[in-house]
Short mmCIF file of C-alpha atoms in Angstrom, two decimals:
data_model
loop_
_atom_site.label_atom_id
_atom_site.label_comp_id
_atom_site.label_asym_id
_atom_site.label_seq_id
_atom_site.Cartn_x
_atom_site.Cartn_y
_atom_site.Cartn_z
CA UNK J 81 -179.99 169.86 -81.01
CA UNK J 82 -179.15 171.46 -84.57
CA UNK J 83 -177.50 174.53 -84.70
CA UNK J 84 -176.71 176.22 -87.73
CA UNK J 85 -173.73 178.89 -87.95
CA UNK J 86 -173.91 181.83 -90.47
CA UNK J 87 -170.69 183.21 -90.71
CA UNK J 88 -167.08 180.79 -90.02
CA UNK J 89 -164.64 183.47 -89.59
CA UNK J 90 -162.77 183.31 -86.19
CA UNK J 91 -165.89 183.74 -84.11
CA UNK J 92 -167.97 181.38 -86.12
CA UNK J 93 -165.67 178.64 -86.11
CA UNK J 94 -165.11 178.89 -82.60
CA UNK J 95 -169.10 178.72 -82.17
CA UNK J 96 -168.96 176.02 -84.39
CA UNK J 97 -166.21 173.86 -82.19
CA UNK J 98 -168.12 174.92 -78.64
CA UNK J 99 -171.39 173.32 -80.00
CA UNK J 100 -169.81 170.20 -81.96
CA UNK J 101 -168.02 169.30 -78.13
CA UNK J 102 -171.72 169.55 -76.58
CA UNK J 103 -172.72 167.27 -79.07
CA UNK J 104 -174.73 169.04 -81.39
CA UNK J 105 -175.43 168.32 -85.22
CA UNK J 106 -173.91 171.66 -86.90
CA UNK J 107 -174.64 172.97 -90.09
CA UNK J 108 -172.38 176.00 -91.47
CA UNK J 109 -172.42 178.25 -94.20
CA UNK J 110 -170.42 181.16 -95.31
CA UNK J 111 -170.12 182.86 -98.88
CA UNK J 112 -166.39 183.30 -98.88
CA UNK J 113 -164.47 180.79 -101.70
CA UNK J 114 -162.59 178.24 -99.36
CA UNK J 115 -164.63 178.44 -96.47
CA UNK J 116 -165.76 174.60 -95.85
CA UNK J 117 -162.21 173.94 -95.62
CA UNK J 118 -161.13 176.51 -93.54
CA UNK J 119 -163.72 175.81 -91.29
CA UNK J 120 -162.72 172.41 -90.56
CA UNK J 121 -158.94 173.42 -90.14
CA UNK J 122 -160.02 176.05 -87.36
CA UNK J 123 -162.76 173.52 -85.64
CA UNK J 124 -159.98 170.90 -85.70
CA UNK J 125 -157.73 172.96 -84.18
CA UNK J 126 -159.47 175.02 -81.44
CA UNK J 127 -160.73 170.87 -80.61
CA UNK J 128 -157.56 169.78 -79.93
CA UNK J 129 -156.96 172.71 -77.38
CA UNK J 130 -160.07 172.23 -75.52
CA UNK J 131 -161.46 169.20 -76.10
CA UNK J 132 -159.17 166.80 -78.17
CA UNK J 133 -161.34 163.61 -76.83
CA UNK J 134 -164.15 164.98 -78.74
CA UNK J 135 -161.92 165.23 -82.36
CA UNK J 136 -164.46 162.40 -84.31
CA UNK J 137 -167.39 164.64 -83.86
CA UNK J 138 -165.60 166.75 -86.66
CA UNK J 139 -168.50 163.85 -88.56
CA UNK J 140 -171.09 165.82 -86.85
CA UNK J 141 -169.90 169.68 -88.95
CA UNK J 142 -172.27 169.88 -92.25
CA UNK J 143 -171.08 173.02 -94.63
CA UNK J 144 -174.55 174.11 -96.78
CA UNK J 145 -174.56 175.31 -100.25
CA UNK J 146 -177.10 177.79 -99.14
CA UNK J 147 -178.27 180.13 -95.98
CA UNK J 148 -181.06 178.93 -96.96
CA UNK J 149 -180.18 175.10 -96.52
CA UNK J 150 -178.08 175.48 -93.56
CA UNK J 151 -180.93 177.36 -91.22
CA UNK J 152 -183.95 175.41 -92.65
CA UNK J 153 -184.38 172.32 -89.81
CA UNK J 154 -181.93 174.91 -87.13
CA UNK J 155 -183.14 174.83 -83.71
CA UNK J 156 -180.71 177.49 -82.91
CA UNK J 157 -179.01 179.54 -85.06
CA UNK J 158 -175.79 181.94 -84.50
CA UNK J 159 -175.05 184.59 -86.74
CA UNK J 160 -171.29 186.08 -87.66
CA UNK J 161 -171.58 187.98 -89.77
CA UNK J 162 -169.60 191.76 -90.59
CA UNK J 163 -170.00 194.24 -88.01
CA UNK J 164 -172.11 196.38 -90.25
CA UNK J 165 -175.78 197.02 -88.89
CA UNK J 166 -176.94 197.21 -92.49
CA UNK J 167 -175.34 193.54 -93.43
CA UNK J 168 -176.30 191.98 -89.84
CA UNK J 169 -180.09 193.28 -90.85
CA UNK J 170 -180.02 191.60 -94.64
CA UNK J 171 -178.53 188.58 -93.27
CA UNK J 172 -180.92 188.30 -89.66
CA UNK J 173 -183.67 188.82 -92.28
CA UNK J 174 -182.57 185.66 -94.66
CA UNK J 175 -182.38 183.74 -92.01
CA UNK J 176 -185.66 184.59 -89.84
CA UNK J 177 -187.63 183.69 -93.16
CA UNK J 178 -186.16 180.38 -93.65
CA UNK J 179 -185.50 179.29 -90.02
CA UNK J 180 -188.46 177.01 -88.82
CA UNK J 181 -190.69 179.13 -86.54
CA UNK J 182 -189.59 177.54 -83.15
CA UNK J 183 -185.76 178.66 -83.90
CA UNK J 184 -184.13 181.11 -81.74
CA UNK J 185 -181.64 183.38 -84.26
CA UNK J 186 -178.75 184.81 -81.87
CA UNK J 187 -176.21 187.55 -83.34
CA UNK J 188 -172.51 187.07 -82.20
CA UNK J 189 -172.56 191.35 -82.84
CA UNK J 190 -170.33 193.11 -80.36
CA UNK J 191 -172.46 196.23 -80.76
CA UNK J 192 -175.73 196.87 -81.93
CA UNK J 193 -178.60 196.15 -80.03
CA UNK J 194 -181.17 192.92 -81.17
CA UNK J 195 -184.49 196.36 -82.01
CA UNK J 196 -181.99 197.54 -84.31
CA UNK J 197 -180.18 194.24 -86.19
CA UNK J 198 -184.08 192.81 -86.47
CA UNK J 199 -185.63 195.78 -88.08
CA UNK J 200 -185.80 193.94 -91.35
CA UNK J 201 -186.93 190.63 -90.26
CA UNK J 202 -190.75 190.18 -91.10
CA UNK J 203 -191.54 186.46 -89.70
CA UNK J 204 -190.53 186.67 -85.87
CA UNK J 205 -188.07 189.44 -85.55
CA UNK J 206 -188.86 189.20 -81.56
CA UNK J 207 -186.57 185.77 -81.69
CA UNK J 208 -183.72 187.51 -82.97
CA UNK J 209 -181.24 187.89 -79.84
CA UNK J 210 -177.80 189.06 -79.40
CA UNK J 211 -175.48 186.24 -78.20
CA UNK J 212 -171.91 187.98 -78.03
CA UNK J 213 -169.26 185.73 -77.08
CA UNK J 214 -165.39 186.95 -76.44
CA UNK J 215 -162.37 186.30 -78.06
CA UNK J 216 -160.75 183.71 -78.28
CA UNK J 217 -164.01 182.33 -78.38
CA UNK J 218 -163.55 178.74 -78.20
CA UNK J 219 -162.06 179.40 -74.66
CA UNK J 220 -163.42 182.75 -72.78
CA UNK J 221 -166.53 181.58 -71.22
CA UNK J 222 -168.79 184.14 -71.25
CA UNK J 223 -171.86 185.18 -73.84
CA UNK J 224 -173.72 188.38 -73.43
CA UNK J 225 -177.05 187.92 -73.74
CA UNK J 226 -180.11 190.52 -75.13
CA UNK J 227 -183.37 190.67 -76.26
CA UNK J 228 -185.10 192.97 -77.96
CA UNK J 229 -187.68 195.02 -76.45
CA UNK J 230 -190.75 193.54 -75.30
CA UNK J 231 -189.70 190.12 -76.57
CA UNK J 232 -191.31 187.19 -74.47
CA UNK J 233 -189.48 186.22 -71.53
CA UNK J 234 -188.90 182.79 -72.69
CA UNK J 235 -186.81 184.04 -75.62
CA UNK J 236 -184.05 185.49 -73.72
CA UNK J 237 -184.24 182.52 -71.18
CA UNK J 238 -183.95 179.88 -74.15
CA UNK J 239 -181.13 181.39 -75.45
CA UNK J 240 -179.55 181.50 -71.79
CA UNK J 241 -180.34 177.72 -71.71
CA UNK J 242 -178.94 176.73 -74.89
CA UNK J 243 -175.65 178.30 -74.21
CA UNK J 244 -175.12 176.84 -70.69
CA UNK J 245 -175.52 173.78 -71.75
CA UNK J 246 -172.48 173.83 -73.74
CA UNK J 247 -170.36 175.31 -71.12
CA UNK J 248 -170.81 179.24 -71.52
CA UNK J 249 -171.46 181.74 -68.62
CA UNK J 250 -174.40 183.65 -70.05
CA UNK J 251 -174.93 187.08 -68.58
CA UNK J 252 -178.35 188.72 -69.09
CA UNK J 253 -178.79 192.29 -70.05
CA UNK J 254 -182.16 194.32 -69.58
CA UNK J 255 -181.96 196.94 -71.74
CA UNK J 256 -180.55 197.47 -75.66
CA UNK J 257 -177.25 199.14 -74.96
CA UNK J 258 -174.44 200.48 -77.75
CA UNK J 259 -171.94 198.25 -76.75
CA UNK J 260 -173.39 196.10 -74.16
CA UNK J 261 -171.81 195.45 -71.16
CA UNK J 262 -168.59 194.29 -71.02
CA UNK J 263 -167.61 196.12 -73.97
CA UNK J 264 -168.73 199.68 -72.41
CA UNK J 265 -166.44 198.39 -68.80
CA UNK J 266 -163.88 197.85 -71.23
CA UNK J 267 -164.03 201.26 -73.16
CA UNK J 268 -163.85 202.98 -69.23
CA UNK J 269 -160.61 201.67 -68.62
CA UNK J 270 -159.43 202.16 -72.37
CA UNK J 271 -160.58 205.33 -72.20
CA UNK J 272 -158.76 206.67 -69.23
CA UNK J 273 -155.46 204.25 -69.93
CA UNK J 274 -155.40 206.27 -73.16
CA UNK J 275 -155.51 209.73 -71.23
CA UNK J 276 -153.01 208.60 -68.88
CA UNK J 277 -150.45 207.62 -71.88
CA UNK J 278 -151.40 210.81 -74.02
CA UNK J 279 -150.55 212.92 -70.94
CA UNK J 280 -147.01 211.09 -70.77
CA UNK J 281 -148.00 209.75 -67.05
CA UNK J 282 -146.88 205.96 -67.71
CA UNK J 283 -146.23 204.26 -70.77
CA UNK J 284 -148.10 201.64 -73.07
CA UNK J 285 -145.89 198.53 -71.06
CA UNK J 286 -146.56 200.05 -67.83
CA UNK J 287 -150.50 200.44 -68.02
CA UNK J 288 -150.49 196.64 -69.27
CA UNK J 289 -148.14 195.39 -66.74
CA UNK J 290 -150.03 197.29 -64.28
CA UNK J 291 -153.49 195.65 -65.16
CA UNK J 292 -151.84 192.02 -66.14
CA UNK J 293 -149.81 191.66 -62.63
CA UNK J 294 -152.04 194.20 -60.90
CA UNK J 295 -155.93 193.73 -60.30
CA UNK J 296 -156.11 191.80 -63.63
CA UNK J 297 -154.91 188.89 -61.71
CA UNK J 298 -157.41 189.08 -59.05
CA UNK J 299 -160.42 189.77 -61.36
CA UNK J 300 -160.23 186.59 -62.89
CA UNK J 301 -160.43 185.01 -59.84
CA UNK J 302 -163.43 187.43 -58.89
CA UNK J 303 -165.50 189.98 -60.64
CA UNK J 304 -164.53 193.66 -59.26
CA UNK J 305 -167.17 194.41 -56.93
CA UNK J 306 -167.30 191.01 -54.87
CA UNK J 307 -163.20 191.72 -54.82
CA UNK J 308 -164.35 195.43 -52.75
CA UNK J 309 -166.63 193.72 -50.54
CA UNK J 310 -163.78 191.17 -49.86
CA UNK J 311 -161.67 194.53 -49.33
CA UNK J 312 -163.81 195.52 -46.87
CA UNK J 313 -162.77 193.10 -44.36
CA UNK J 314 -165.95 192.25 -41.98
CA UNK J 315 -167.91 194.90 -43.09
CA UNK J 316 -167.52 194.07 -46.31
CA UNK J 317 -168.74 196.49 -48.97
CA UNK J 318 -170.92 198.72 -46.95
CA UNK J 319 -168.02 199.56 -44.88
CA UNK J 320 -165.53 199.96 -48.33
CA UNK J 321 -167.82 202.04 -49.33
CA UNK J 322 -168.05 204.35 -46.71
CA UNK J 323 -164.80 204.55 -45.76
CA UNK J 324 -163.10 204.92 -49.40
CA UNK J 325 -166.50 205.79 -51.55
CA UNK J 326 -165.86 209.70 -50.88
CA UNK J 327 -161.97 209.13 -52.23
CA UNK J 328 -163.12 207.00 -55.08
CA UNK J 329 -166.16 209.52 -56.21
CA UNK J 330 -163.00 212.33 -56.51
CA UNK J 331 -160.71 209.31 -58.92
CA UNK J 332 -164.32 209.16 -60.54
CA UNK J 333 -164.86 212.25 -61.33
CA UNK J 334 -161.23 213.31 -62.37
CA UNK J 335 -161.37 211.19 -65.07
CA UNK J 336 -160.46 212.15 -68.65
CA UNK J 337 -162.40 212.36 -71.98
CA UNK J 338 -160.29 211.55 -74.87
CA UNK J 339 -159.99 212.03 -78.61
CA UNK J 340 -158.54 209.00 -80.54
CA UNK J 341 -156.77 211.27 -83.04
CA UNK J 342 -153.23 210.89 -85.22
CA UNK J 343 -151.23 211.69 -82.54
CA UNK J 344 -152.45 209.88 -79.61
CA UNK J 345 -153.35 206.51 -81.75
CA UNK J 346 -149.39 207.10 -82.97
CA UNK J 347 -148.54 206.93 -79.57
CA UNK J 348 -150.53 203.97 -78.88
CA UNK J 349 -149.72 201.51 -81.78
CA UNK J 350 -145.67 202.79 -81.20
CA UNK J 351 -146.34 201.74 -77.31
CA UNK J 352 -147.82 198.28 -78.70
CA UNK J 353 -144.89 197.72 -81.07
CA UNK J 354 -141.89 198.57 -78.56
CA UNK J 355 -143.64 196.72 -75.78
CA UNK J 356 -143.87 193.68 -77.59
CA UNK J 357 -140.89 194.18 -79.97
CA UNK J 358 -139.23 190.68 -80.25
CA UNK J 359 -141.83 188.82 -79.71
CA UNK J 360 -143.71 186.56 -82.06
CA UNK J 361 -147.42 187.25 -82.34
CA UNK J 362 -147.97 183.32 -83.12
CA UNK J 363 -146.03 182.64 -79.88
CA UNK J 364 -148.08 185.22 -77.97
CA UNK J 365 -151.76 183.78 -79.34
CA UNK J 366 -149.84 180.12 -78.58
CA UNK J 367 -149.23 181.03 -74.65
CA UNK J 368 -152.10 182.92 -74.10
CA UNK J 369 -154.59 180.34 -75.51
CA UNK J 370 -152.96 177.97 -73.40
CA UNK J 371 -152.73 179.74 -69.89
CA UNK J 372 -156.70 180.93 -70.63
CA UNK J 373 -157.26 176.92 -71.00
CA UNK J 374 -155.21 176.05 -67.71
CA UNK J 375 -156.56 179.07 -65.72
CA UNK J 376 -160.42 178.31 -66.37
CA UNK J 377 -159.38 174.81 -65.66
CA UNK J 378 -157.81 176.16 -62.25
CA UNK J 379 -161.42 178.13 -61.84
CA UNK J 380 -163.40 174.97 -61.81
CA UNK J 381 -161.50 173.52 -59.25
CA UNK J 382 -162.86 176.19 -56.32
CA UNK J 383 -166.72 175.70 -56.54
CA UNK J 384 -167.21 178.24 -53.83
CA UNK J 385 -166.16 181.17 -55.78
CA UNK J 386 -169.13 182.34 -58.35
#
């Protein structure tokens, strides 16, 4: 298959080194002076941490002088560009005109929904998909996965396709949501781990050793809600449900709105800095790059959990 990548920041060149280890011809461009090379530096490197025995298909990574160029014989294009809606709609449009007609054009957007990043595409805006992947994204497995509204079926299922085949976990979403999925689970618990630090109830270290050695570690083993219906003994979930639901409703509903404001984003980024204070921020990528690598390794090894 050829896949084109638009866009070789961080995200793009991880794209770039997930497709180039399923063995796919990739063609790259990006405006930025320097980009080729950078490129190959960052597909070289996040190779040799997941799949060094795959290093010579670094022959198989074109950079294009042109969008144009690089999309024009795509089968599958992904897009990483700024997280602008205006740029993501001049650049989706560039490339739905000059992608051949059978191409499905995925968005690595965190954000925006595929109705809105389209609206300037005139050929086959209804091909134009969100594909968000996580970072680092060379490692984390999953891609979020949404088409626009009433897009053909196939479209979304394509795109589903083409991403499991070179090792992601697609998830697919129904409807066009600010934020998606994971993003808007993720927002819940920042949202009330930033009430419970700007009410002085436990620090910045303590919410993120609480997660990290807490029910962090079981949820990536299992997703939250098949962790309650293990929690629920016999009866599984139904009988979590009704026996803590009522309790859990009251946590629920006591939750707190916050305001990200001087103060409270003060107390966050001091929280950050004293929690981590010694520590080398090369050293913690390093680690954690390599304990994601051993842990999804570790997952494989126990088909009988999803």
């Amino acid at each position: 298959m050829r896949t084109a990548i638009i866009g070789t920041g961080v995200i793009g060149a991880a794209w770039a080194a997930g497709f180039l280890a399923a063995g796919h011809e990739v063609t790259a461009y990006d405006p930025a002076p320097g980009a080729a090379d950078r490129l190959r530096d960052d597909v070289r490197s996040a190779l040799e941490t997941t799949h060094p025995e795959v290093l010579g298909r670094l022959a198989q990574l074109n950079f294009s002088g042109s969008l144009a160029e690089a999309v024009g014989e795509a089968d599958f294009v992904q897009e990483n560009g700024p997280e602008r809606l205006e740029v993501k709609q001049a650049i989706l449009a560039d490339i739905d005109a000059a992608a051949p007609d059978s191409a499905i054009i995925a968005s690595s957007t965190s954000g925006f929904g595929p109705s809105a990043i389209a609206a300037s595409a005139e050929v086959a805006p209804q091909r134009i998909v969100v594909g968000h992947p996580f970072n680092p994204a060379h490692l984390i497995p999953l891609v979020e996965v949404v088409t626009a509204r009433g897009a053909p079926e196939e479209i979304g299922e394509r795109a589903v396709e083409v991403y499991r085949a070179i090792g992601k976990k697609p998830i697919r979403l129904r409807a066009e949501l600010p934020g998606h999925v994971v993003n808007r689970l993720q927002a819940a618990l920042w949202q009330e781990a930033y009430s419970l630090i700007d009410r002085g109830v436990v620090s910045v270290e303590d919410i993120d050793t609480a997660i990290s050695y807490g029910p962090g570690l079981r949820w990536a083993v299992l997703g939250p809600l098949a962790i309650q219906h293990l929690s629920g003994g016999p009866g599984g979930m139904r009988h979590l449900l009704e026996h803590l639901g009522p309790p859990q409703e009251v946590w629920m509903h006591d939750l707190r709105q916050v305001h990200l404001g001087e103060e409270l984003t003060e107390k966050l980024v001091t929280g950050v800095e004293e929690e981590l204070d010694g520590r080398s921020t090369a050293a913690l990528i390093r680690d954690r790059d390599a304990m994601l690598a051993e842990l999804i390794a570790l997952k494989e090894r126990y088909p009988t959990l999803p």
